[in-house]
Structure formats: structure tokens, C-alpha cells
CSV table of C-alpha atoms in Angstrom, one decimal:
chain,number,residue,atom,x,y,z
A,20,UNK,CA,-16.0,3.6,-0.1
A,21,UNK,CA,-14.8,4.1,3.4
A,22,UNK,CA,-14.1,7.9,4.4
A,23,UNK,CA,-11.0,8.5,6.6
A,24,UNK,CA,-9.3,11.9,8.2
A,25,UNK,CA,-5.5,12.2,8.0
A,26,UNK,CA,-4.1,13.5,11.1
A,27,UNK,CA,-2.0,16.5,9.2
A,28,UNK,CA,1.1,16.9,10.7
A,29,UNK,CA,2.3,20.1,11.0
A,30,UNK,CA,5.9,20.3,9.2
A,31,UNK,CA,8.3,23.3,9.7
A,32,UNK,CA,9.4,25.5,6.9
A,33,UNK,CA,12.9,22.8,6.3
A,34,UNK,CA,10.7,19.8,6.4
A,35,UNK,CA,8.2,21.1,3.9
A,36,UNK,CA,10.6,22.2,1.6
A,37,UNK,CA,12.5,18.6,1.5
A,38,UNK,CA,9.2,17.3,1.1
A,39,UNK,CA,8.6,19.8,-2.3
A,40,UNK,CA,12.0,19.0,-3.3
A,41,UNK,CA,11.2,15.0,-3.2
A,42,UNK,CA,8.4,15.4,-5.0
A,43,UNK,CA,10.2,17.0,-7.7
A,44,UNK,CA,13.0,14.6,-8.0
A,45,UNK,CA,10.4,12.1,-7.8
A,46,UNK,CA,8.3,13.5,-10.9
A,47,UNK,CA,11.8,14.1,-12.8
A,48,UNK,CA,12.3,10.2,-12.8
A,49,UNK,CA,9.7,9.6,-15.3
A,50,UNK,CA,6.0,9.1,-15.7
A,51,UNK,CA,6.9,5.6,-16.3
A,52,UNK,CA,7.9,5.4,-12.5
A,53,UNK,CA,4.4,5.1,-10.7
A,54,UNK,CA,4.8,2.2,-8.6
A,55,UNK,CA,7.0,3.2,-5.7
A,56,UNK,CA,8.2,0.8,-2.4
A,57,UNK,CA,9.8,2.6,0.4
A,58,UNK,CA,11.8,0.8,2.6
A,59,UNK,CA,14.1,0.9,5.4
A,60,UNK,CA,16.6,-1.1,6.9
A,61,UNK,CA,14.8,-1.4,10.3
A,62,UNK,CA,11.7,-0.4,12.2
A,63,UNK,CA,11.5,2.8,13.6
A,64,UNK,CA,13.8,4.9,11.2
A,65,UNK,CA,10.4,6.8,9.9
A,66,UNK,CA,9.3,5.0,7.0
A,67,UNK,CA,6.3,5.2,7.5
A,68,UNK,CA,5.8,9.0,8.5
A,69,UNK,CA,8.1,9.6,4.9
A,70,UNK,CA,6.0,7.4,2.9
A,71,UNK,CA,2.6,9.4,4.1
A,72,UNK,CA,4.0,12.8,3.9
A,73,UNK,CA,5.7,12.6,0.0
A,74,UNK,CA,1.5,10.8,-0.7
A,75,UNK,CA,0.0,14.1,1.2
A,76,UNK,CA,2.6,16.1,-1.0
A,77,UNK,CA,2.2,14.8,-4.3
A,78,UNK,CA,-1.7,14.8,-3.6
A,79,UNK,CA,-1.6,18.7,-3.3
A,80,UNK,CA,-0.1,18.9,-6.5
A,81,UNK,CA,-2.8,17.7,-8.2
A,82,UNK,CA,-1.7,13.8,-8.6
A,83,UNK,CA,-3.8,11.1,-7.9
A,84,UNK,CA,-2.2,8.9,-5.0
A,85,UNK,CA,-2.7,5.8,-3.9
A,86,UNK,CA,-1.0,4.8,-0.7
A,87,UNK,CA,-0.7,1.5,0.0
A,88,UNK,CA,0.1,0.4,3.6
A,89,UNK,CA,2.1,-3.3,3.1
A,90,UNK,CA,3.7,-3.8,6.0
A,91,UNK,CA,1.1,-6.8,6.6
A,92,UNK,CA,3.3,-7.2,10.1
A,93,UNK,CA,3.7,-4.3,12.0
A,94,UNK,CA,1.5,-1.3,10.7
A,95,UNK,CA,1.6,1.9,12.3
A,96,UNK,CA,-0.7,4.0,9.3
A,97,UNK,CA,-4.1,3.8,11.4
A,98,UNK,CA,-1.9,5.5,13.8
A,99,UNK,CA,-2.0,8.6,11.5
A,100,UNK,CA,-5.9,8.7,10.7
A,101,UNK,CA,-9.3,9.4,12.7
A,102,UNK,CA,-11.4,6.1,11.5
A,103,UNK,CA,-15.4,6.8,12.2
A,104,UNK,CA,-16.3,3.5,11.1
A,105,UNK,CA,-14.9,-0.2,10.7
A,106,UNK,CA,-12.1,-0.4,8.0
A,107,UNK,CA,-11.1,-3.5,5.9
A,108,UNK,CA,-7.5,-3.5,4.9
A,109,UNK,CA,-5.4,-5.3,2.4
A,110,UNK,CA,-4.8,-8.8,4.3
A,111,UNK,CA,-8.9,-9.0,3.7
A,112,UNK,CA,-8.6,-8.6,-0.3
A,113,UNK,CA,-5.7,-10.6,-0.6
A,114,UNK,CA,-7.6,-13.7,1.3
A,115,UNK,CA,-10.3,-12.7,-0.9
A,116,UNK,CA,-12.7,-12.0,1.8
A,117,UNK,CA,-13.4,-8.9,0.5
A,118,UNK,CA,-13.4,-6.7,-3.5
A,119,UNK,CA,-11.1,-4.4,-4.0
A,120,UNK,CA,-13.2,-1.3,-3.8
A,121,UNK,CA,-14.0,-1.9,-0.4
A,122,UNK,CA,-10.7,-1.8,1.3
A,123,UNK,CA,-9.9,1.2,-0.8
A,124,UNK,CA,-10.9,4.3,2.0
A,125,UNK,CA,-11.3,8.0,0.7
A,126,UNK,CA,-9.4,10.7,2.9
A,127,UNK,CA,-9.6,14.5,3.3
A,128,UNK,CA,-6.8,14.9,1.7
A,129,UNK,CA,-8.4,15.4,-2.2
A,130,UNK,CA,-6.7,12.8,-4.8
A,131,UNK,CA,-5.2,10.9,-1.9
A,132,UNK,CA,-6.8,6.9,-1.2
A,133,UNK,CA,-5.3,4.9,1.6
A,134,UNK,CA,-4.9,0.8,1.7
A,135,UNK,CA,-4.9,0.0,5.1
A,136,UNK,CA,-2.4,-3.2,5.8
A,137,UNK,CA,-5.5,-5.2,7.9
A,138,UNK,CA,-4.7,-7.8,10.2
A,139,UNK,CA,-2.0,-9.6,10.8
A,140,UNK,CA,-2.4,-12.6,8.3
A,141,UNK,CA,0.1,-16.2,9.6
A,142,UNK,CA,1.7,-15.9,5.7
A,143,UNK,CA,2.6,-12.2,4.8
A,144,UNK,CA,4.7,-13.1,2.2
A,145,UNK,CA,2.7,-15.7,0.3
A,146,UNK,CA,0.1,-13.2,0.3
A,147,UNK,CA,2.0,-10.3,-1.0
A,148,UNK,CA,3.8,-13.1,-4.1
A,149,UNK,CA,0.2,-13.7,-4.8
A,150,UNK,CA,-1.0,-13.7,-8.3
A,151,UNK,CA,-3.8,-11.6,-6.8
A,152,UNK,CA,-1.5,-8.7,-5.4
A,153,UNK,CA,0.6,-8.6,-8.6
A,154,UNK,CA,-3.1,-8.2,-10.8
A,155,UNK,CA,-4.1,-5.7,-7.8
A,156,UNK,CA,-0.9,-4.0,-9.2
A,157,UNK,CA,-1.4,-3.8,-12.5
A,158,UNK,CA,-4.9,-2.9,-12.0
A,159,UNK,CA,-4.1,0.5,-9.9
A,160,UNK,CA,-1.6,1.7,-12.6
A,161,UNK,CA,-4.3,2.5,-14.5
A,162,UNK,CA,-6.3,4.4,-11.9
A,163,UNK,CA,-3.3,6.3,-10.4
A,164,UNK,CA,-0.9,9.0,-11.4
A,165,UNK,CA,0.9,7.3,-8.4
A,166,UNK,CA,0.6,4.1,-6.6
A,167,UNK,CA,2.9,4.6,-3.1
A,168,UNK,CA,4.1,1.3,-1.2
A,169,UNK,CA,4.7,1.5,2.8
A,170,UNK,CA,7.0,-1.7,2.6
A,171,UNK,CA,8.4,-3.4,5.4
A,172,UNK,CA,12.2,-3.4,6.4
A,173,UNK,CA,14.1,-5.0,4.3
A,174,UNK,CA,16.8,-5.7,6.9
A,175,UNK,CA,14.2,-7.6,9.0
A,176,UNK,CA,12.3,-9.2,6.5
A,177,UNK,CA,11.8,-10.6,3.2
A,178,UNK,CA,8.5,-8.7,2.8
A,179,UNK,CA,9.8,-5.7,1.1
A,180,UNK,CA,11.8,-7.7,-1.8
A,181,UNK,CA,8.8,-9.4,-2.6
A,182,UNK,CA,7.0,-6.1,-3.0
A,183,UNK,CA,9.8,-4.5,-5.0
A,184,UNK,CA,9.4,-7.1,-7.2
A,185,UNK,CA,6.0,-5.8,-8.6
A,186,UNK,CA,7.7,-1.8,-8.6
A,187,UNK,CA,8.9,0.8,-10.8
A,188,UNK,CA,11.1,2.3,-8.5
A,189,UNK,CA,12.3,2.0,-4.8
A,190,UNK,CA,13.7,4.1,-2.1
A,191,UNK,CA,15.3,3.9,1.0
A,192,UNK,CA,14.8,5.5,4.3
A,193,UNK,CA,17.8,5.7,6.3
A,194,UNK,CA,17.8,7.2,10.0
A,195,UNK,CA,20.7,9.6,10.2
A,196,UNK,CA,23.2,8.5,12.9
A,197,UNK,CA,22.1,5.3,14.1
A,198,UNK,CA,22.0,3.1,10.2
A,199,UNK,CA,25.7,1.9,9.4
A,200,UNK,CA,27.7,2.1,6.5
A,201,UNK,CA,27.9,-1.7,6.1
A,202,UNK,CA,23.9,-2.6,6.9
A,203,UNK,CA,22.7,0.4,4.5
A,204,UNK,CA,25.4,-1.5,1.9
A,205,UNK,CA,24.2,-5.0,2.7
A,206,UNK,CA,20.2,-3.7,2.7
A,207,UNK,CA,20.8,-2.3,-0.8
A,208,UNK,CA,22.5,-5.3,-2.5
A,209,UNK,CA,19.1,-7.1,-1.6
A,210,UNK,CA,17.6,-4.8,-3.3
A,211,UNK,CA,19.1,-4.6,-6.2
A,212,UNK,CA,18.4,-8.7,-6.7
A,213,UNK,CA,15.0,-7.4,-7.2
A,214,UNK,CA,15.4,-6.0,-10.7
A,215,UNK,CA,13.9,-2.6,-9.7
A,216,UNK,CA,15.4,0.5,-9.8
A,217,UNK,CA,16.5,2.2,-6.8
A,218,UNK,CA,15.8,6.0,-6.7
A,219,UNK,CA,17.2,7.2,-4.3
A,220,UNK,CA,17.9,7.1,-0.4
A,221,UNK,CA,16.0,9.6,1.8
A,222,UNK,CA,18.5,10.7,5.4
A,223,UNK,CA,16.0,11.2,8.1
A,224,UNK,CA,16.0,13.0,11.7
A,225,UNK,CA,18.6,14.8,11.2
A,226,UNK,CA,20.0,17.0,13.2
A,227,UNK,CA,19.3,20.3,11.8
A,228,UNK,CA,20.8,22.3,14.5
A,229,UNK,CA,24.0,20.8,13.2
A,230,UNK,CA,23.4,22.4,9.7
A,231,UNK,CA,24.7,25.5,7.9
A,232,UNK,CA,22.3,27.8,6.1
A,233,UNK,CA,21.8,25.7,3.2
A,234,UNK,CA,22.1,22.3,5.0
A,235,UNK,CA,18.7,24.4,6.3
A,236,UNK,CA,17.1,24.1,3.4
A,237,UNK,CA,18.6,21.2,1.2
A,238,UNK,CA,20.5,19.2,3.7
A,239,UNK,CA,23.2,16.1,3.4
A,240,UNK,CA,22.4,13.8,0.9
A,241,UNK,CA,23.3,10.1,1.0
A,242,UNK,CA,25.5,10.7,-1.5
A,243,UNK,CA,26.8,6.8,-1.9
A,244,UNK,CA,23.2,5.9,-3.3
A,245,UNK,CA,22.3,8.8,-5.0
A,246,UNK,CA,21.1,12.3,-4.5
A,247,UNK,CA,17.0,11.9,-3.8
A,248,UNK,CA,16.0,13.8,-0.7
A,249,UNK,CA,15.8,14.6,2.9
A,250,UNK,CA,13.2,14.1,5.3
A,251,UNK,CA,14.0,16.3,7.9
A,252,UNK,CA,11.6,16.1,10.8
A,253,UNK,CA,12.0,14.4,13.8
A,254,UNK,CA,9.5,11.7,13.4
A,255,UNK,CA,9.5,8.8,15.9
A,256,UNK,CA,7.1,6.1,13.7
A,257,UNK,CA,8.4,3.8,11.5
């Protein structure tokens, strides 16, 4: 197995908080929720950055993670590791040119594996409504306390419904200020179709400047999803 370094990011006192407080809400769903997209409604609303910071956080409290990096067509996760050596990803077990113990990397992070996404294949989606992905699934429910899915947008693509598909659970990241009302809306009717439960909706960047004491420390939910959490550092990757 494959040994990678997280690049740590260094979170302020608000965002680490959020971060304990999603974890929590996240545990109080239900041990039967332990296949988790997250989803956006567009690049660059922090995904990504989310995704790989509630993994890191659910790691430290003694879980055992698996995150899973499917955005087979615009990754940004290397972009968040020191790599020593060559890496397979996902795209290279799903074309079955590799097992799946050896795209599965080991991190310094303890409990926490990574799935890299690979390269870009010419048929994301066939890969990821493979029979192979779905037994992939099933296979890592009994390995991991949690199994964490880096999906693509689901406002660009038809990636992330596909994925959602094979879930217990899904969430939303929604970029505070620039996501409307009627895209959001429109993003989660699609995924509703996929018979999965939505969880919640995570409001990220916000401006916490703009906050009162407590918006310091809890912040604005989405309330017209549901209450699940707040990501509230400025990230820039998807």
C-alpha cells in the first residue's frame, strides 16, 4: 500500500469548531449512514476542501475513513497531498488494470485511506454505473466505519447522481453568496431522483466578519434543506 502526507491545513478556531459540529450531526444520523457523496452545484464552491477536512475530522475521532476522490473529471485531491512515489487511482481499478488494494494509499493521518480519482478515463460515467464500482461499494462497507465520496457537481454533470445512487446519505456544498435560490432548488430535485437521503446542506466561505458572536461559532444554516453544518474557511478548491 501506497503511503501519502496530507498537507494539514491549518483551520481557525470557527472553522474547526464547524468541522466538530459536522461530525457530530453526521454520527447522529445513524451508523447505518456510512456511504456519504458530497456534492456541489458547481466547481469551485469548496467541495472538495469540505469533503477532506470532515475525513481528517472523523479520522481523529477514532473512525476509520475512507475517502474516495470520484470526481473522475476534474480532481483537485493530489493538490492536497505530498506523493513520494507513483500513485494509481480509481479510473485504474475500475478499467481493471489494477486490484483494489493497490489504489487504496495509506496517509499520516491514522484511520484515514485516500482513493485517488486517476486519470481522466473518455466514459466517467459508465465507469462509475459499473457493476464493479457498485461491488467496490459494498465491499468497503465492511472495512470502514465511514466510506466518504468527493463527487462531482451535480449542476454540471450527471456524475454525482450516478454515485448517489450507490449512497446512504448525501450532502450539499453550497458557496455562500454566489449559489442562487433557484439552482440550489433545481440541483436538489436531481437529487432527490436518486432515492438517497439528503443530509444536509453545508454554507461555505462565508463571511464571518459579517457574523454576530454566535454566527462566530455556529453560523447561518441553509435552513430550506435542513440544518447540517457550516464550513467556514475561505477555501478557494473545489
Amino acid at each position: 500500500m501506497v503511503s501519502v502526507d496530507m498537507l494539514l491545513p491549518e483551520l481557525d478556531y470557527s472553522s474547526a469548531e464547524s468541522f466538530k459540529s459536522l461530525r457530530t450531526n453526521l454520527q447522529f444520523c445513524g451508523d447505518d449512514k456510512k456511504v456519504i457523496s458530497i456534492t456541489s452545484c458547481s466547481p469551485n464552491e469548496g467541495k472538495s476542501s469540505v469533503t477532506m477536512n470532515l475525513a481528517i475530522s472523523l479520522a481523529e475521532a477514532g473512525k476509520k475513513v475512507l475517502l474516495l476522490d470520484a470526481d473522475l473529471r476534474k480532481s483537485v485531491l493530489l493538490g492536497h497531498m505530498k506523493i513520494r512515489e507513483s500513485v494509481n487511482g480509481l479510473t485504474h481499478f475500475l478499467s481493471r488494470q489494477e486490484k483494489l488494494l493497490d489504489v487504496i494509499c495509506s496517509t499520516n493521518v491514522n484511520n484515514l485511506h485516500v482513493i485517488f480519482a486517476g486519470p481522466v478515463p473518455p466514459n466517467p460515467a459508465e465507469l462509475l454505473g459499473s457493476a464493479i464500482f457498485k461491488d467496490m461499494i459494498k465491499a468497503m462497507r465492511k472495512v470502514y466505519d465511514y466510506v466518504l465520496i468527493d463527487c462531482p457537481p451535480l449542476g454540471s454533470v450527471i456524475d454525482g447522481a450516478v454515485i448517489t445512487e450507490q449512497c446512504d446519505g448525501s450532502i450539499m456544498v453550497i458557496e455562500s453568496g454566489v449559489i442562487s435560490y433557484r439552482f440550489a432548488r433545481d440541483v436538489k430535485r436531481q437529487l432527490e431522483k436518486c432515492n438517497c437521503p439528503i443530509l444536509g446542506v453545508i454554507l461555505n466561505k462565508v463571511d464571518m466578519s459579517k457574523q454576530g458572536y454566535y454566527g462566530k461559532y455556529y453560523g447561518k444554516y441553509y435552513g430550506k434543506y435542513g440544518k447540517y453544518g457550516e464550513y467556514g474557511r475561505q477555501g478557494k478548491n473545489d
